[in-house]
Coordinates of C-alpha atoms in Angstrom, one line a residue:
X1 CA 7.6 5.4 -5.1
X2 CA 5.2 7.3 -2.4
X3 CA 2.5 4.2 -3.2
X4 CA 5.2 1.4 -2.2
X5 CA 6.9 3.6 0.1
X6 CA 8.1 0.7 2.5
X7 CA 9.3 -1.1 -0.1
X8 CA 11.4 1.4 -1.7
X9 CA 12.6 2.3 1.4
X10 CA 13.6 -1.6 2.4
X11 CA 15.2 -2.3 -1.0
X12 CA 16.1 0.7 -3.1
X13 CA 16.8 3.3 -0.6
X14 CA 19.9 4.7 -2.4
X15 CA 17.5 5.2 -5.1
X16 CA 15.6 7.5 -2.9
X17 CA 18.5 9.4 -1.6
X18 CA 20.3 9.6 -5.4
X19 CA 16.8 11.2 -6.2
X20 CA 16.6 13.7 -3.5
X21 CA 19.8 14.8 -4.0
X22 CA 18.7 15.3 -7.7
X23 CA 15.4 17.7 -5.8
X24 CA 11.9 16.1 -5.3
X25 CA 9.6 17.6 -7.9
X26 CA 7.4 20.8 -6.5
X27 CA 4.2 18.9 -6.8
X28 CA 5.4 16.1 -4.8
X29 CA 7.4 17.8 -2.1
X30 CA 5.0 18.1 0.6
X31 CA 4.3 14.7 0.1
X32 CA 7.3 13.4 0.4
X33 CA 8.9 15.3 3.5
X34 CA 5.9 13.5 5.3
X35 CA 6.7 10.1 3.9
X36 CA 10.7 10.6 4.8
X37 CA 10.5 12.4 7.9
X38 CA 8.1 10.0 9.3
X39 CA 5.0 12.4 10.0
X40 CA 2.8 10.5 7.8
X41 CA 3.3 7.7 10.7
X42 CA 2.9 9.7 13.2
X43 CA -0.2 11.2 12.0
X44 CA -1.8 7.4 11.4
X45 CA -0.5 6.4 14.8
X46 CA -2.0 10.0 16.3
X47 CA -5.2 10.4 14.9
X48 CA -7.3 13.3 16.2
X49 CA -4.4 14.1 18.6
X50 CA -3.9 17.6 16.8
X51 CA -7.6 18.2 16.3
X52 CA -7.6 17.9 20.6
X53 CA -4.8 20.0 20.9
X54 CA -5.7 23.0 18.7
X55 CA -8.9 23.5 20.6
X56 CA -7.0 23.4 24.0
X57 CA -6.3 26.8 25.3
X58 CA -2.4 27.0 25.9
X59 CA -0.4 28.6 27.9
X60 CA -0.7 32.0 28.1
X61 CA 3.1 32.8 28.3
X62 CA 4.1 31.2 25.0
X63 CA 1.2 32.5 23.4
X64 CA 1.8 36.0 24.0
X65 CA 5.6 35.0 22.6
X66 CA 4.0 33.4 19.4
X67 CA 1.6 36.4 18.2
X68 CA 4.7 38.2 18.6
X69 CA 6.9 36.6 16.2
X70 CA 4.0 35.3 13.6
X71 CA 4.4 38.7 11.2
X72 CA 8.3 37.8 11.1
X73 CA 7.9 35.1 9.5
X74 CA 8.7 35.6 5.3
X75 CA 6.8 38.5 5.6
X76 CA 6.5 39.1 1.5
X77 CA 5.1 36.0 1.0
X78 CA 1.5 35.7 0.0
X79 CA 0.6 33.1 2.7
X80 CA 1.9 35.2 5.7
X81 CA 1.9 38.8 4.5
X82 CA -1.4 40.4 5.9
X83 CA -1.8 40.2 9.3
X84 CA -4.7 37.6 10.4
X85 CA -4.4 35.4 7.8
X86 CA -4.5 31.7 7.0
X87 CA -0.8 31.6 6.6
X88 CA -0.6 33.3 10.5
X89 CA -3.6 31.9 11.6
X90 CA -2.3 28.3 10.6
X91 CA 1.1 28.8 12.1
X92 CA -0.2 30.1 15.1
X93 CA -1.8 27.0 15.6
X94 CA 0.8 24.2 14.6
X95 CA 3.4 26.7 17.0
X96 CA 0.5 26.5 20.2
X97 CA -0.3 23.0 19.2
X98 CA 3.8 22.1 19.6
X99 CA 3.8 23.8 23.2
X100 CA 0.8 21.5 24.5
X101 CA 2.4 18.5 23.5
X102 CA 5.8 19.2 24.6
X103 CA 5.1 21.7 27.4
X104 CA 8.2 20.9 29.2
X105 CA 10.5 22.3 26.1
X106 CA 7.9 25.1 24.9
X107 CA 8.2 27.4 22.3
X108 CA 11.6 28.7 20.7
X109 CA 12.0 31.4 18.5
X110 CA 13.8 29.3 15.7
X111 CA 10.9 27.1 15.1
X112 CA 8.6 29.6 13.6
X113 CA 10.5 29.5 10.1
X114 CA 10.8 26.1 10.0
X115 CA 7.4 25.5 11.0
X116 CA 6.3 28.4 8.0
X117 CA 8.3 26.3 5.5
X118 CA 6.3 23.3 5.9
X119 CA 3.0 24.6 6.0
X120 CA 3.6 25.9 2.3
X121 CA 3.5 22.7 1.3
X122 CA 1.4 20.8 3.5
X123 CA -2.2 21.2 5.6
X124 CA -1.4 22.3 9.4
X125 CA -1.9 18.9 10.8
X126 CA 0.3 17.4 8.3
X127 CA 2.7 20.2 8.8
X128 CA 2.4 20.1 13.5
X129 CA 3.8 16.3 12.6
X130 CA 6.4 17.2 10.6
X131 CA 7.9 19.5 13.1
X132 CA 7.9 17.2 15.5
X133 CA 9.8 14.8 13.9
X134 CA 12.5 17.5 13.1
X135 CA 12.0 18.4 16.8
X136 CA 12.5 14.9 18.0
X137 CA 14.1 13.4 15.5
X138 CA 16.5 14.9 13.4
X139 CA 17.5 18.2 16.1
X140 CA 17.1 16.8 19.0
X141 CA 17.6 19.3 22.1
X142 CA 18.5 22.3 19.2
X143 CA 14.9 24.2 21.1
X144 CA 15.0 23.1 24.9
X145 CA 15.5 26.1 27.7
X146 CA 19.8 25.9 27.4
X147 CA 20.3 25.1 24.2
X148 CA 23.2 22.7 24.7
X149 CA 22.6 20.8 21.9
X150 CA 23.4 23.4 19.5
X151 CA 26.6 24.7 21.5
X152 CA 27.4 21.0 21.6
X153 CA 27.0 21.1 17.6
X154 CA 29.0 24.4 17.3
X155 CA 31.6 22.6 18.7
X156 CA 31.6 19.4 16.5
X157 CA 31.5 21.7 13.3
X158 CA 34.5 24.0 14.5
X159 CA 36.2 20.6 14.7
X160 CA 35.3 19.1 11.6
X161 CA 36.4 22.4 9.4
X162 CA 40.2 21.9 10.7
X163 CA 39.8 18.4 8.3
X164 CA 37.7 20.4 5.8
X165 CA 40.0 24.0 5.6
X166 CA 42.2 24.3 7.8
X167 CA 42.6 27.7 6.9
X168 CA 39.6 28.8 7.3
X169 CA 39.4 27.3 10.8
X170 CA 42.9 28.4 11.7
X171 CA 41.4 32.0 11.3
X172 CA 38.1 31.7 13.2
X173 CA 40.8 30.8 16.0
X174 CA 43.4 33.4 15.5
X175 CA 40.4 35.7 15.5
X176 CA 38.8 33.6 18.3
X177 CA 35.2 33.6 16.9
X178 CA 32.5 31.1 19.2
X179 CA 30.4 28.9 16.3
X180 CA 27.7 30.1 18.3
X181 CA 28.1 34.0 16.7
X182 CA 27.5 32.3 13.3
X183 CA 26.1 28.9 13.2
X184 CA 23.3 29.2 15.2
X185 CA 20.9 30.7 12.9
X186 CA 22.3 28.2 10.1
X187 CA 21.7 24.9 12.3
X188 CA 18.3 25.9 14.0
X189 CA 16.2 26.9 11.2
X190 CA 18.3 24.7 8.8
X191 CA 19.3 27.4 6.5
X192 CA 15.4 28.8 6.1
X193 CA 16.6 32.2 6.7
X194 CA 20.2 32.3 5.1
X195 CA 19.9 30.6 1.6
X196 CA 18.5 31.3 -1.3
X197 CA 14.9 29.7 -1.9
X198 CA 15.6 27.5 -4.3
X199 CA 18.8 26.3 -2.6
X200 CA 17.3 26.1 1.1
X201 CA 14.1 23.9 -0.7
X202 CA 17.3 21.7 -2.2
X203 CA 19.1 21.4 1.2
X204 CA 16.1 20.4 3.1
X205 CA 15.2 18.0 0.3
X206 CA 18.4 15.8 1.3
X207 CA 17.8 16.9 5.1
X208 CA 14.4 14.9 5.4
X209 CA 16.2 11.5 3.5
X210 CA 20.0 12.1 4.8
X211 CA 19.7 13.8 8.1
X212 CA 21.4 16.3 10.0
X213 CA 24.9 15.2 8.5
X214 CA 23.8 17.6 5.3
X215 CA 23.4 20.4 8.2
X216 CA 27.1 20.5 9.1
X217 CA 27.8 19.7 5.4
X218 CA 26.5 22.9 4.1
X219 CA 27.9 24.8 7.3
X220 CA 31.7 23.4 6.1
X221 CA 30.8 24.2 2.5
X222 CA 29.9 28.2 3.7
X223 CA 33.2 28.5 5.7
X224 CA 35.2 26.7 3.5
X225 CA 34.4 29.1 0.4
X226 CA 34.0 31.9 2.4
X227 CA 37.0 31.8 4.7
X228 CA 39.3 29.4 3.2
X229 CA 41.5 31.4 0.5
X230 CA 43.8 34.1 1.0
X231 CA 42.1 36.8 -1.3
X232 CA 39.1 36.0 1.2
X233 CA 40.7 36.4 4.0
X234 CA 42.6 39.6 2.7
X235 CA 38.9 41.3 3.7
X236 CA 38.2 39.8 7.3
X237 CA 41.5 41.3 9.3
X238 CA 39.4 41.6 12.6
X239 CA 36.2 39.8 14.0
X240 CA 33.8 42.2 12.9
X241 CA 34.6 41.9 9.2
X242 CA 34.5 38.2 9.3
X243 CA 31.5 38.0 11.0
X244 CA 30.3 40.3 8.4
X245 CA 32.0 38.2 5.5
X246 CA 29.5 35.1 6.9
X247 CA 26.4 37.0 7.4
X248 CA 26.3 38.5 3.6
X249 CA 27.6 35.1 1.7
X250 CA 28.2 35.6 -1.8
X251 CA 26.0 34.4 -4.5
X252 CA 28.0 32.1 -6.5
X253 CA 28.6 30.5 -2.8
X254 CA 24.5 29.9 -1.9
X255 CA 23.7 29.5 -5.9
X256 CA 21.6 26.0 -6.1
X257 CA 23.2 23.7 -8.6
X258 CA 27.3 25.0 -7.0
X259 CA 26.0 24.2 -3.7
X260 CA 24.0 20.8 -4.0
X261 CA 27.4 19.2 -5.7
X262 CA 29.5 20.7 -3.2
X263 CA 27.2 19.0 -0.3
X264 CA 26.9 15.5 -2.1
X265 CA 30.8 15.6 -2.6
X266 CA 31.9 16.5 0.8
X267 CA 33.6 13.4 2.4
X268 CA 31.6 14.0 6.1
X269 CA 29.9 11.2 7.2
X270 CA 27.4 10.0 10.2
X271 CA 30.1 8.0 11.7
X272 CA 32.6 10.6 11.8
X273 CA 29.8 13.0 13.4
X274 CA 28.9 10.4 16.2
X275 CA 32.7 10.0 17.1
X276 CA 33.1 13.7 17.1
X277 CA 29.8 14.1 19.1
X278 CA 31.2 12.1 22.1
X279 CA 34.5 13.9 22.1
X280 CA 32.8 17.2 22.7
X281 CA 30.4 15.2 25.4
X282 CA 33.5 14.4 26.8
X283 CA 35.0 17.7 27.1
X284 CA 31.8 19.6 27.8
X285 CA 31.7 16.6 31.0
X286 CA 34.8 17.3 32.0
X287 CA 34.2 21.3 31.4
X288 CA 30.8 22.2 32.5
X289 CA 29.8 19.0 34.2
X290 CA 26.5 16.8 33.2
X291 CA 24.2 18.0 30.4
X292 CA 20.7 19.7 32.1
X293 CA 18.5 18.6 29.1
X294 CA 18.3 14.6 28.3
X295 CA 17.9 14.9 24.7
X296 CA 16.5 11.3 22.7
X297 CA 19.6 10.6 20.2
X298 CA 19.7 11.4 17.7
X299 CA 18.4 9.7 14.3
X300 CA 20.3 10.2 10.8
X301 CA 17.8 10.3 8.5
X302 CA 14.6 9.0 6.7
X303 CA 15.7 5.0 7.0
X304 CA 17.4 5.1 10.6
X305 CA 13.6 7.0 11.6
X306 CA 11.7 4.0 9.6
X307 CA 13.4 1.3 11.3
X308 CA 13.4 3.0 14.9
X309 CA 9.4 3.7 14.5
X310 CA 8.1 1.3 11.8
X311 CA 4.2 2.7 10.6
X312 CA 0.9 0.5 11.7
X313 CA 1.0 -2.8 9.3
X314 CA -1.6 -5.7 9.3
X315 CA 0.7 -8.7 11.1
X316 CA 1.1 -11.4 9.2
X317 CA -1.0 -14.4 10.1
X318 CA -1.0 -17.8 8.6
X319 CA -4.1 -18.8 7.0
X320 CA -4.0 -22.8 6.5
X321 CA -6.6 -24.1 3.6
X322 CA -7.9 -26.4 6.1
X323 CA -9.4 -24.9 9.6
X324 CA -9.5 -27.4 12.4
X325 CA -11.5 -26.8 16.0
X326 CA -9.3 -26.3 18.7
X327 CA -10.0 -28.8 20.7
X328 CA -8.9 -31.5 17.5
X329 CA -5.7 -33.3 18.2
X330 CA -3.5 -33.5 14.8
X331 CA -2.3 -36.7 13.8
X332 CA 1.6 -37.3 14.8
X333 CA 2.8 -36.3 11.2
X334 CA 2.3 -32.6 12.1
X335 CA 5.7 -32.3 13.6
X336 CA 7.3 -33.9 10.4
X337 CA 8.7 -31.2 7.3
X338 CA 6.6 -31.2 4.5
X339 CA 9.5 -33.2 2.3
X340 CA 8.9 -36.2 4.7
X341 CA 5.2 -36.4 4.7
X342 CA 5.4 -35.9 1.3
X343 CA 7.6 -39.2 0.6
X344 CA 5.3 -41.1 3.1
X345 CA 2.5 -40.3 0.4
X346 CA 3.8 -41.1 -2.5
X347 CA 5.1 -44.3 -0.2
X348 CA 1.7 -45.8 0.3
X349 CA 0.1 -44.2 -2.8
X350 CA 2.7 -46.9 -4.6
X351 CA 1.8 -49.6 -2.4
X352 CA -1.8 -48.9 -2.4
X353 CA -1.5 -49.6 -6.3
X354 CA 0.6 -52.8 -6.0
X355 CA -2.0 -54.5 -3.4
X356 CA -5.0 -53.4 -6.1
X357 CA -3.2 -55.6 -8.5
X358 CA -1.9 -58.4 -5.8
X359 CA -5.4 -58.7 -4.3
X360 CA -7.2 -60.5 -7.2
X361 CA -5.5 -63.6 -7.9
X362 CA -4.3 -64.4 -4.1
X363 CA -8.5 -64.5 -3.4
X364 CA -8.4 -67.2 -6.6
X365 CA -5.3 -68.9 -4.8
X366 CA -7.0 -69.0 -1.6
X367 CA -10.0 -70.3 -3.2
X368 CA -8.4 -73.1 -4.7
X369 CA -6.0 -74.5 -2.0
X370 CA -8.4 -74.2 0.7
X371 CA -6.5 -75.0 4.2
X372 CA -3.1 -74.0 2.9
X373 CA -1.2 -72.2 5.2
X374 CA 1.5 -70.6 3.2
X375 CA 0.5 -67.2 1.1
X376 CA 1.4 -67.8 -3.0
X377 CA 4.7 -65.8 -3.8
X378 CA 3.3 -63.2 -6.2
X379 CA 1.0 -61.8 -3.4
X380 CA 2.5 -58.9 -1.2
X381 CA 3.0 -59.1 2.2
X382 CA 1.2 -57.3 4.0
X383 CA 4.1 -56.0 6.4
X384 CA 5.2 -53.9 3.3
X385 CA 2.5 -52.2 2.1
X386 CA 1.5 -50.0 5.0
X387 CA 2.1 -49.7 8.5
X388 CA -1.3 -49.8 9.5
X389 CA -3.0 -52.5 7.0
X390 CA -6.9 -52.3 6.0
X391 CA -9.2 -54.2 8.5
X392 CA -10.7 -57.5 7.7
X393 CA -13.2 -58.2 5.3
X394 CA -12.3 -54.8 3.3
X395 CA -13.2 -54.8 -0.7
X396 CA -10.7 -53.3 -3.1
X397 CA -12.8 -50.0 -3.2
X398 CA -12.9 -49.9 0.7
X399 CA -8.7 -50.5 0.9
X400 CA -8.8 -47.3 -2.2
X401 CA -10.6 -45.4 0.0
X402 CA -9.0 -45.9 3.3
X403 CA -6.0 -45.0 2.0
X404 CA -7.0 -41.6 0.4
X405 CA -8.1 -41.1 3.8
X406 CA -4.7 -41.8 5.1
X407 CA -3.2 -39.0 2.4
X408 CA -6.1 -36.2 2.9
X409 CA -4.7 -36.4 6.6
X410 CA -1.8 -35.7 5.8
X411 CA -2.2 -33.1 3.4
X412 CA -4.7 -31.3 6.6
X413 CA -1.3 -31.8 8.7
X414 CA 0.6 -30.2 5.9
X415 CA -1.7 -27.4 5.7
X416 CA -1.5 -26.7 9.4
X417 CA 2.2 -27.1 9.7
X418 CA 2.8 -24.1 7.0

């Protein structure tokens, strides 16, 4: 599939998706969150760019921010654990690299883990393009200065969970609970530091090739299993315990295989997202007045970000059998289709035949009755054989051979027409 990616992704991209739902092999994964994210494009259409940015110096006010927060990253995992090392080194870079080419949104805490989880399983160029595709593409505005994009996304996921579990949501209100005091870790590092591994590899598995939409689904998921019974609820009485209840999830919730089928089976789609979106643009409007950061829109998934940013391709050229110089005017049956110059050969290849056998005995009758004006009846007229008859004096061979002219002109017009 990753050797005919385009076509896959043009003709059997519900085969894709039914296969990332199922988990992209370990030995393919890095792989493949290029290919659906869109960095391997990137990276063609960029080449060297990261190489120029990793030797620029930076800023120095992110980069004090960055050292900071490298030895929080999965600290018990082998790449990041000792202080120094390729897995910090490498991070450090892809995070400085990010603030050169978007110095106007910088560096935000939350993109250190996602930026970790890509670079164990890809190269720190592969893994810079990556995040900027999740930055640009799929969370637009989540890490500018305000963060309005998330607050705008806390807002659509309150509203969704009213259609999901009502109870659950009738209790965040009743305890009047922001989405902000729980969501924000979950949306911004897409569940990198609140899943299990093996579940958050699963999640982001359908991320790259659905979108954001499997975000908010395994947000509703959480607060529907976690909020929406009564025995649940019979341990949240005040705001503390239920932020409490959502910050230690139970197991059986998070487990891989219970949560994947819970996603796939939850009825929330892009559309229903977009028209939610610009209710709560709306109200925010109305509220709080225009939005300060212009985000891009943004795009669901790995086929909306192929056909908004198709990869470098060879353009198609025609390539006729037959090259002609410029400055060569065609004959006139270049504007006729193919099906009519075709007939017009077959046309006077028939006729050509008929006058081979005509010819012969009308030079005996002209012979013979010298003087007589009036052709014999078994020779053709000349009117019907072609439109433009041999010349004077022509043998039988010569009239052959003008007239395989006549069709090897047509046949260049053909040529040039497709």
């Amino acid at each position: 599939m990753l050797n005919n990616w385009d076509k896959w992704m043009a003709k059997k991209h519900k085969k894709i998706r039914l296969r990332c739902q199922k988990g992209i092999p370990p030995s393919l994964r890095g792989r493949a969150w290029q290919y659906l994210s869109g960095g391997k494009v990137k990276l063609q259409q960029n080449p060297g760019k990261f190489d120029e940015l990793d030797v620029s110096p930076g800023d120095p006010k992110w980069l004090d921010v960055i050292e900071r927060d490298l030895h929080r990253q999965f600290p018990f995992h082998e790449m990041f654990v000792s202080r120094g090392g390729h897995g910090q080194q490498d991070l450090f870079r892809v995070l400085k690299a990010y603030t050169l080419y978007r110095p106007e949104e910088g560096y935000c805490q939350a993109q250190a883990p996602i930026a970790a989880v890509l670079l164990m399983h890809m190269p720190a160029e592969q893994a810079f393009w990556c995040l900027v595709q999740i930055c640009e593409k799929y969370l637009p505005g989540y890490y500018s200065e305000k963060l309005e994009a998330i607050q705008l996304d806390g807002e659509i996921l309150f509203s969704l969970l009213q259609k999901v579990s009502p109870m659950a949501h009738k209790h965040l209100s009743r305890q009047k609970i922001d989405p902000l005091l729980y969501m924000t870790e979950w949306f911004m590092c897409a569940f990198a530091r609140t899943l299990p591994w093996s579940s958050v590899l699963r999640v982001w598995d359908m991320f790259f090739c659905e979108g954001v939409k499997i975000i908010f689904r395994v947000g509703l998921v959480l607060l529907k299993h976690a909020l929406g019974s009564p025995e649940k609820l019979k341990a949240c009485q005040g705001q503390y315990e239920t932020i409490e209840q959502l910050r230690s999830l139970s197991p059986k919730i998070t487990q891989e295989a219970f949560l994947v089928q819970e996603v796939v089976e939850l009825p929330v789609t892009e559309r229903q997202i977009e028209r939610e979106h610009l209710i709560q643009l709306r109200r925010w409007q109305e509220t709080r007045g225009e939005l300060q950061c212009r985000s891009p829109p943004r795009l669901h998934g790995a086929k909306a970000i192929l056909d908004a940013e198709p990869g470098p391709r060879p353009t198609l050229q025609p390539s006729p059998s037959i090259r002609l110089p410029p400055d060569v005017l065609l004959p006139e049956s270049k504007a006729r289709p193919p099906k009519q110059v075709q007939k017009e050969q077959r046309k006077r290849t028939k006729a050509s035949g008929e006058l081979d056998k005509s010819l012969a005995p009308s030079q005996a009758t002209v012979v013979t009755a010298a003087g007589d004006a009036c052709p014999p009846q078994d020779v053709v007229p000349t009117d019907t054989v072609s439109q433009d008859p041999a010349p004077q004096g022509s043998s039988p061979q010569d009239l052959t051979h003008h007239h395989s002219q006549e069709s090897l002109t047509s046949q260049e017009s053909e040529d040039t027409y497709l």
